[in-house]
XYZ file of C-alpha atoms in Angstrom:
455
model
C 212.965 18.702 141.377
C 210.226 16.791 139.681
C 209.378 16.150 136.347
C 205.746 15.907 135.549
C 203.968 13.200 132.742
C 201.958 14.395 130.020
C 198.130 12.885 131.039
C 196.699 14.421 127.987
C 196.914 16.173 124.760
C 197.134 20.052 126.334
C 199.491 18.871 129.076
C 201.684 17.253 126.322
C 201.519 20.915 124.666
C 201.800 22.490 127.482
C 205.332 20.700 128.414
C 206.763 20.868 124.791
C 206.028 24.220 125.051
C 207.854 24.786 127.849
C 210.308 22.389 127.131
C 210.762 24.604 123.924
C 211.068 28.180 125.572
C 213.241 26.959 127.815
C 215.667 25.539 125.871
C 215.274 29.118 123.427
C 215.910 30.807 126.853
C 218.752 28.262 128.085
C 220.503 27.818 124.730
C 219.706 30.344 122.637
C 222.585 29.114 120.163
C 221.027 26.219 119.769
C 219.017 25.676 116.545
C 215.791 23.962 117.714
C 212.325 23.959 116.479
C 208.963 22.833 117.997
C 208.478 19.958 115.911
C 211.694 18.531 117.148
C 210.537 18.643 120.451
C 207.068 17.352 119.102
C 208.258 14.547 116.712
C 212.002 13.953 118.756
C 214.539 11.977 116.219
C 217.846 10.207 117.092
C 220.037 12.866 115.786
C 218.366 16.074 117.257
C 217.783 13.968 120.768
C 221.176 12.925 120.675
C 223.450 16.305 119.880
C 220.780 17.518 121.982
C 221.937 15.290 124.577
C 225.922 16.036 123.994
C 225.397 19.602 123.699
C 224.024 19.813 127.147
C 226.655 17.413 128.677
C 229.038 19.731 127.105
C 227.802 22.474 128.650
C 228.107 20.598 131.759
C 232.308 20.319 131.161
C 230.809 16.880 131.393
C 233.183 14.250 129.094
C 230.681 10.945 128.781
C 234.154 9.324 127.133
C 235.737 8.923 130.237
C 233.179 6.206 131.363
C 233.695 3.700 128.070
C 236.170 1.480 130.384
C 234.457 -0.109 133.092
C 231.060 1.342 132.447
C 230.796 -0.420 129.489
C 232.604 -3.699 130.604
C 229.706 -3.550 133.517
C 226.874 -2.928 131.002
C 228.743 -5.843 128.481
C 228.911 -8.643 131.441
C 226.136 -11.822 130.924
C 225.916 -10.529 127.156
C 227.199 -12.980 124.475
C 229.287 -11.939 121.354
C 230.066 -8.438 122.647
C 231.984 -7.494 119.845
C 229.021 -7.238 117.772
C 228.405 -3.726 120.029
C 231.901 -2.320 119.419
C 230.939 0.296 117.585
C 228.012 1.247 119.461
C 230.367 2.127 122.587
C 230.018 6.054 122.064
C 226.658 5.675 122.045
C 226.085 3.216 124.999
C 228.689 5.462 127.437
C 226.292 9.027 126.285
C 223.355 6.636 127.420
C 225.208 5.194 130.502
C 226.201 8.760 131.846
C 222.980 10.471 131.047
C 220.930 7.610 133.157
C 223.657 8.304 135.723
C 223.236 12.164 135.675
C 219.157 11.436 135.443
C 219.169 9.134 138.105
C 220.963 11.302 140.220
C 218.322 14.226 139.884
C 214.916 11.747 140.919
C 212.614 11.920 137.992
C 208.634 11.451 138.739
C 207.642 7.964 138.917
C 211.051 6.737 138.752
C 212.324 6.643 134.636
C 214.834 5.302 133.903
C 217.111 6.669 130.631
C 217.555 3.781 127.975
C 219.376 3.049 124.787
C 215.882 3.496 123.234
C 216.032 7.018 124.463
C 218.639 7.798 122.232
C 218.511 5.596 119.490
C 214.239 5.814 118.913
C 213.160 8.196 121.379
C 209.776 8.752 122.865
C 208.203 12.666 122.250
C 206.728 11.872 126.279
C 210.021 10.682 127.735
C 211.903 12.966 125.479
C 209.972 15.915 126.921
C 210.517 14.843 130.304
C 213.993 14.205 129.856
C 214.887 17.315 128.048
C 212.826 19.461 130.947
C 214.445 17.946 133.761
C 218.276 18.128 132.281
C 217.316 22.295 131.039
C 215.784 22.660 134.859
C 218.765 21.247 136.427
C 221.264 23.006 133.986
C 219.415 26.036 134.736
C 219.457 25.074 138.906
C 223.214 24.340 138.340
C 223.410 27.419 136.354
C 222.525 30.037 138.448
C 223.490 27.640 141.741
C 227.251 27.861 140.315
C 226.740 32.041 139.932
C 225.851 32.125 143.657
C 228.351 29.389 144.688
C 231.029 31.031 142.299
C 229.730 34.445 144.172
C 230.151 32.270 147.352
C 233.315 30.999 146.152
C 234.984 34.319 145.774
C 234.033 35.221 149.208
C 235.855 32.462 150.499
C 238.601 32.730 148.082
C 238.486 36.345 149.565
C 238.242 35.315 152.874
C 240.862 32.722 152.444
C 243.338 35.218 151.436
C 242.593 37.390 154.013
C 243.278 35.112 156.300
C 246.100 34.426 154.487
C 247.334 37.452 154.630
C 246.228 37.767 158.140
C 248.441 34.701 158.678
C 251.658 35.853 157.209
C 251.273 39.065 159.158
C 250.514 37.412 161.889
C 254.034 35.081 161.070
C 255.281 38.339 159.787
C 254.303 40.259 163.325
C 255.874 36.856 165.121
C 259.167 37.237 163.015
C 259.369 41.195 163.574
C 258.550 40.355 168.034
C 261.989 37.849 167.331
C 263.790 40.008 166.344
C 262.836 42.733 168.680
C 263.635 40.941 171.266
C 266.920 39.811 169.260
C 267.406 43.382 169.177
C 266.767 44.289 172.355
C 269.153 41.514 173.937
C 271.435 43.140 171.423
C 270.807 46.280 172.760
C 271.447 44.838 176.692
C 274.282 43.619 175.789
C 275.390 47.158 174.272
C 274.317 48.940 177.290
C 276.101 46.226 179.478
C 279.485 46.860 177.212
C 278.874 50.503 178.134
C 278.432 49.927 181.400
C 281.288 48.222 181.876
C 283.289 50.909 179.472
C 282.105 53.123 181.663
C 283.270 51.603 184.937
C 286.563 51.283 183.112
C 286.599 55.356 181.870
C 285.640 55.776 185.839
C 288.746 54.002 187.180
C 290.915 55.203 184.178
C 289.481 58.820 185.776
C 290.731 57.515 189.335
C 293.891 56.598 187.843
C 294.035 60.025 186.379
C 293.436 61.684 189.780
C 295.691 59.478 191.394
C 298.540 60.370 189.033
C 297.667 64.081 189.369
C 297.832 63.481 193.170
C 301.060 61.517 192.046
C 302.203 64.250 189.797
C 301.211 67.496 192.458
C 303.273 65.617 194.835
C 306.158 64.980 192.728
C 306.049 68.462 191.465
C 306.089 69.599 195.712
C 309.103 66.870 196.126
C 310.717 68.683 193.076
C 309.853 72.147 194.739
C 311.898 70.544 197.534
C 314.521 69.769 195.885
C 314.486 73.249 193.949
C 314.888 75.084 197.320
C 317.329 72.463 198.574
C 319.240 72.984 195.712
C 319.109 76.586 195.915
C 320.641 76.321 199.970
C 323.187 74.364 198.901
C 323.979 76.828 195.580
C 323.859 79.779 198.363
C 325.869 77.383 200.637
C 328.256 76.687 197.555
C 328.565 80.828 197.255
C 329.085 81.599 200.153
C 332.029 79.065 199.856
C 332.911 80.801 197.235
C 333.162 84.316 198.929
C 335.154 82.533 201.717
C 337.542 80.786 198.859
C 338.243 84.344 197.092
C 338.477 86.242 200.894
C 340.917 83.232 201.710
C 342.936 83.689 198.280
C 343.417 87.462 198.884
C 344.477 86.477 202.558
C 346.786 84.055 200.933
C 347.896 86.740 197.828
C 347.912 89.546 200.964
C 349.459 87.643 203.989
C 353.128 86.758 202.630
C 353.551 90.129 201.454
C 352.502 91.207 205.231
C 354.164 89.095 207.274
C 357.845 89.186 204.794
C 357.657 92.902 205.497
C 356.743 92.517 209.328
C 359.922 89.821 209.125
C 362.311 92.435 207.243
C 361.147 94.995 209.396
C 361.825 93.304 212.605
C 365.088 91.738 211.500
C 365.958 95.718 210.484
C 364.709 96.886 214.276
C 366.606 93.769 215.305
C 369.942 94.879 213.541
C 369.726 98.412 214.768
C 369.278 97.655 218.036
C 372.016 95.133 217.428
C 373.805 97.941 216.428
C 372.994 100.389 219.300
C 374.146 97.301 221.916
C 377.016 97.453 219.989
C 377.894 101.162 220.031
C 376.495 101.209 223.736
C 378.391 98.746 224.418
C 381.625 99.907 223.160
C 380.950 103.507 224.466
C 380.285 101.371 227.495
C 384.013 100.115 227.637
C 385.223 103.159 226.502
C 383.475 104.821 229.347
C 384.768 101.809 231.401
C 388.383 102.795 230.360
C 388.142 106.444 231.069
C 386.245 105.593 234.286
C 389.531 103.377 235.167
C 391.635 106.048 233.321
C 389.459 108.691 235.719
C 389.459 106.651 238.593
C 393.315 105.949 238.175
C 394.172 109.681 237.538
C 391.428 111.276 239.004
C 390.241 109.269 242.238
C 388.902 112.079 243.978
C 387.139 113.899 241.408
C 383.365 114.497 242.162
C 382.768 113.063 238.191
C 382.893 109.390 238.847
C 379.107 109.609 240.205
C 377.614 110.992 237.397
C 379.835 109.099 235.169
C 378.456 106.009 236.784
C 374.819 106.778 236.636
C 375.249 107.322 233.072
C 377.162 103.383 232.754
C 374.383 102.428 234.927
C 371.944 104.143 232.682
C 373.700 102.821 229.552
C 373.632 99.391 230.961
C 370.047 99.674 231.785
C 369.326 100.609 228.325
C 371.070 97.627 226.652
C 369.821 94.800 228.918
C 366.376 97.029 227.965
C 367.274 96.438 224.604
C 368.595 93.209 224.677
C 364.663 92.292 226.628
C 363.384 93.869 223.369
C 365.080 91.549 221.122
C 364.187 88.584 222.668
C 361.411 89.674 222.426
C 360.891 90.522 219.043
C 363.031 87.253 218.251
C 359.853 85.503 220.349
C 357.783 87.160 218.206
C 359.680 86.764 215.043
C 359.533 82.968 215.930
C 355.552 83.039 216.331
C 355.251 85.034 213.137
C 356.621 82.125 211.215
C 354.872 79.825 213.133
C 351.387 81.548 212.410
C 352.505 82.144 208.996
C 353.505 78.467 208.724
C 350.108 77.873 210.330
C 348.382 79.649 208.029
C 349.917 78.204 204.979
C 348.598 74.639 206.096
C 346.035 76.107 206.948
C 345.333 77.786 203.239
C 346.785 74.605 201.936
C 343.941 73.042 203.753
C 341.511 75.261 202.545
C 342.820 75.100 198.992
C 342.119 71.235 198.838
C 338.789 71.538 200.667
C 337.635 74.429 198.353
C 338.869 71.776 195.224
C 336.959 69.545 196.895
C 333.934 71.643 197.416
C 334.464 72.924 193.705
C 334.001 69.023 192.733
C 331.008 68.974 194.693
C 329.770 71.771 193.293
C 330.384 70.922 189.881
C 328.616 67.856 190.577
C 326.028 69.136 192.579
C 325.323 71.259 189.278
C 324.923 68.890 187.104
C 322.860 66.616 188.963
C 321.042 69.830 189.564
C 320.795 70.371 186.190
C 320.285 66.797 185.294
C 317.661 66.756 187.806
C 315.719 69.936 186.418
C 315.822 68.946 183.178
C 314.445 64.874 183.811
C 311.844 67.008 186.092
C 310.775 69.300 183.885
C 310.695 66.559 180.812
C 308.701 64.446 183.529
C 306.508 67.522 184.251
C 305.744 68.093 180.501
C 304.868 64.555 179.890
C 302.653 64.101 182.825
C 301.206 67.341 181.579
C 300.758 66.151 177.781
C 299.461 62.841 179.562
C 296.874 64.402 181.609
C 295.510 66.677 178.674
C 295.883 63.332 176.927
C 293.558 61.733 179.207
C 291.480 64.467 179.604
C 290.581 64.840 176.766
C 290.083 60.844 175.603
C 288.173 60.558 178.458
C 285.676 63.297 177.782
C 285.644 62.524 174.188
C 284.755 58.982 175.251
C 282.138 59.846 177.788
C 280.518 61.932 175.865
C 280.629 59.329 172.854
C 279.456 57.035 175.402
C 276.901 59.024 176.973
C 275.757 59.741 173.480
C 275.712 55.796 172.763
C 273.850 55.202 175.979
C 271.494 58.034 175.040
C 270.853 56.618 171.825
C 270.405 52.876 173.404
C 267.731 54.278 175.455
C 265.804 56.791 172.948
C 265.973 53.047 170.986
C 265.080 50.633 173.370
C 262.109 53.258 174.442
C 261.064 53.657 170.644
C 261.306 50.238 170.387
C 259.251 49.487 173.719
C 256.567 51.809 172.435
C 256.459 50.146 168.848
C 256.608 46.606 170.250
C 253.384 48.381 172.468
C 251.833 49.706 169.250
C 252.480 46.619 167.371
C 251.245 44.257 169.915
C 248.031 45.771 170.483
C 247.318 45.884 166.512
C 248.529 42.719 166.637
C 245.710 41.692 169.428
C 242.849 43.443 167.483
C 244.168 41.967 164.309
C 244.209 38.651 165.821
C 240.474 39.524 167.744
C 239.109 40.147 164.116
C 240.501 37.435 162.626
C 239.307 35.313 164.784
C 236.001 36.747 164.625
C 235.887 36.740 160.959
C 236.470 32.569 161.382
C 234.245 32.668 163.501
C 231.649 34.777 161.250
C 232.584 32.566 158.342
C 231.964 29.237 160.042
C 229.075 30.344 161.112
C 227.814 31.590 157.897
C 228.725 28.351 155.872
C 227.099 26.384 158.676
C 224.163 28.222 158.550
C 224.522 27.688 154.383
C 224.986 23.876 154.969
C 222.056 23.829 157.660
C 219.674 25.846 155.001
C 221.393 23.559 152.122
C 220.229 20.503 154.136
C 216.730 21.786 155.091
C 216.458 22.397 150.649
C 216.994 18.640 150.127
C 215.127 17.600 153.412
C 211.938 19.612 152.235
C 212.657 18.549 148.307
C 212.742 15.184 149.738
C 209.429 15.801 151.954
C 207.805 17.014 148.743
C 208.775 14.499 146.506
C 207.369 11.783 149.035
C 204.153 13.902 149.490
C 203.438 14.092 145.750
């Protein structure tokens, strides 16, 4: 930027002129007229002056400390200028700002400037501080347009940040979740290996219980042997009673019978025997008064006879007295012997009463046994498949969620990737770009520069 001196009368013109439409142009709100550019006076150069540093958000105030304690040093009686301080830090920050922006054959901005001003310098002045306001002006539009790029940018990779943290956070916890969700499926697994041997256990106690119900079987049919066995005892108890009801009655009339064949025949040896004497004395009466007679023979045959027939009947009642004898003895016999039988069959009742009611006992503990191995088989059976299939639907929904999951952590990973492959490209696109702003930036004050030493 260069600002050019006034080498005659229509260049002088030429520059107010300018210097005049553009400060119309620049600061149209500011009331200006050609002769103040032409014939410049303190207080028109000088709100001039503040106007445009206030337009600049430019506060010369701030540099009354040690600005003016540098411009007061070697001067005597300073106090004298206390009240020119305003005035020296506007002049102080304008020759900074001037400085700063090179003007042609190096000017430098005075107190004169402000407080008697030149219409040349003036004109300079005033066209170099509108062409740099108007350079800053519509440089701050394109850096403000340059600015909201990179405020744009900035939040995009902001954003691209925090959903790149956010996308870092959500992989944590996926893989939180999916230890989580190992650990489940090892708890099932292991719930399952214990619903497996609780099923073994529930085989083995069927086996248990089938075999126990065959032992009870067993014991059924040995139970019905011995209740046959215990009836037949029975049959042989009542048989034996009736014996015992029948045999006394049999045997007393057997007894009275024989001891009535025993007292006839007693009888008949009697009578035979006395017809036998009697026979004897009319034998001896015969044989004394009849010796010859031809009826001793026959009368002897018949004694003989007669004598035959009581020794036959004497054999006979021996005999029936040996056989009386044995009667009681058998009867006897049989008395201990249904005395015997009466105790056993007491005995065997006991039994049998016993029997029974273990029997019974038995049954009954069997059949409660039976029923609750029953109940705790349906029990089990159905826990168990209400559990396996809770757990199979658990370890169905484990792995329908550990796939999703898999598939999203897929999904989100690869967006991840291409989010992280732009964003990295748009760094890479914006670094480039600003470089390429700072190299053309730089090449701008290089060929200023180049043309400021040429001219």
């Amino acid at each position: 930027m260069s600002v050019h001196k006034p080498n005659s009368q229509q260049q002088k013109m030429t520059l107010d002129s300018r210097v005049f439409d553009s400060l119309s142009s620049t600061f149209p709100e500011f009331q200006c007229t050609i002769a103040d550019i032409k014939f410049p006076k303190k207080d028109f150069v000088i709100n001039f002056y503040l106007y445009v540093l206030e337009q600049l958000q430019f506060n010369p105030n701030k540099l009354i400390g040690t600005l003016l304690e540098d411009q007061f040093k070697g001067i005597s009686h300073p106090e004298m200028f206390r009240e020119s301080f305003q005035l020296i830090s506007l002049m102080k920050s304008l020759r900074t700002i001037l400085n700063k922006l090179h003007t042609k054959d190096g000017l430098q901005f005075g107190l004169n400037d402000l407080v008697d001003p030149s219409p040349a310098r003036n004109s300079a002045f005033m066209f170099t501080l509108l062409n740099f306001f108007n350079f800053a002006d519509a440089r701050v539009t394109e850096l403000k347009d340059k600015l909201d790029i990179v405020g744009e940018r900035k939040s995009q990779l902001s954003e691209l940040l925090a959903k790149r943290e956010q996308i870092a956070r959500e992989k944590n916890e996926r893989a939180e979740k999916k230890v989580k969700m190992q650990d489940r499926a090892q708890q099932i697994h292991i719930q399952k290996l214990g619903f497996e041997a609780l099923r073994d256990e529930t085989v083995s106690l069927e086996k248990m219980s089938d075999k126990r119900h065959e032992e009870l079987e067993d014991v059924a049919r040995h139970i019905c042997r011995v209740q046959s066995q215990i009836n037949e005892l029975k049959d042989t108890y009542h048989k034996l009673q009736a014996q015992q009801v029948q045999s006394p009655d049999v045997l007393k009339n057997s007894y009275k019978h024989l001891q009535d064949k025993l007292k006839e025949t007693k009888l008949l040896l009697e009578q035979s025997q006395e017809t036998a004497e009697e026979k004897k004395k009319i034998l001896l009466l015969l044989e004394t008064v009849e010796k010859g007679q031809d009826n001793r023979l026959i009368l002897l045959k018949e004694i003989i006879d007669q004598a035959k027939e009581v020794k036959k009947l004497g054999t006979e009642l021996a005999n029936l007295e040996l056989k009386l004898k044995s009667d009681s003895a058998l009867t006897e016999a049989s008395q201990a012997r249904l005395n015997g039988l009466k105790k056993d069959l007491s005995g065997l009742t006991t039994q049998i009463t016993t029997l029974e009611l273990q029997h019974e006992k038995t049954k009954s503990s069997m059949k409660e046994g039976i029923r609750h191995l029953k109940e705790e088989r349906k029990a089990l059976e159905d826990t168990e498949s209400s559990e396996l299939e809770s757990v199979l639907e658990s370890i169905d929904n484990v792995q329908q969620e550990v796939n999703s999951l898999l598939q999203e952590n897929t999904r989100l990973n690869k967006s991840y990737e291409k989010l992280y492959a732009s964003l990295i490209q748009k760094e890479q696109e914006f670094t480039s770009s600003e470089i390429e702003y700072i190299d053309g930036e730089i090449a701008e004050m290089k060929l200023a520069q180049q043309s400021k030493k040429r001219s």
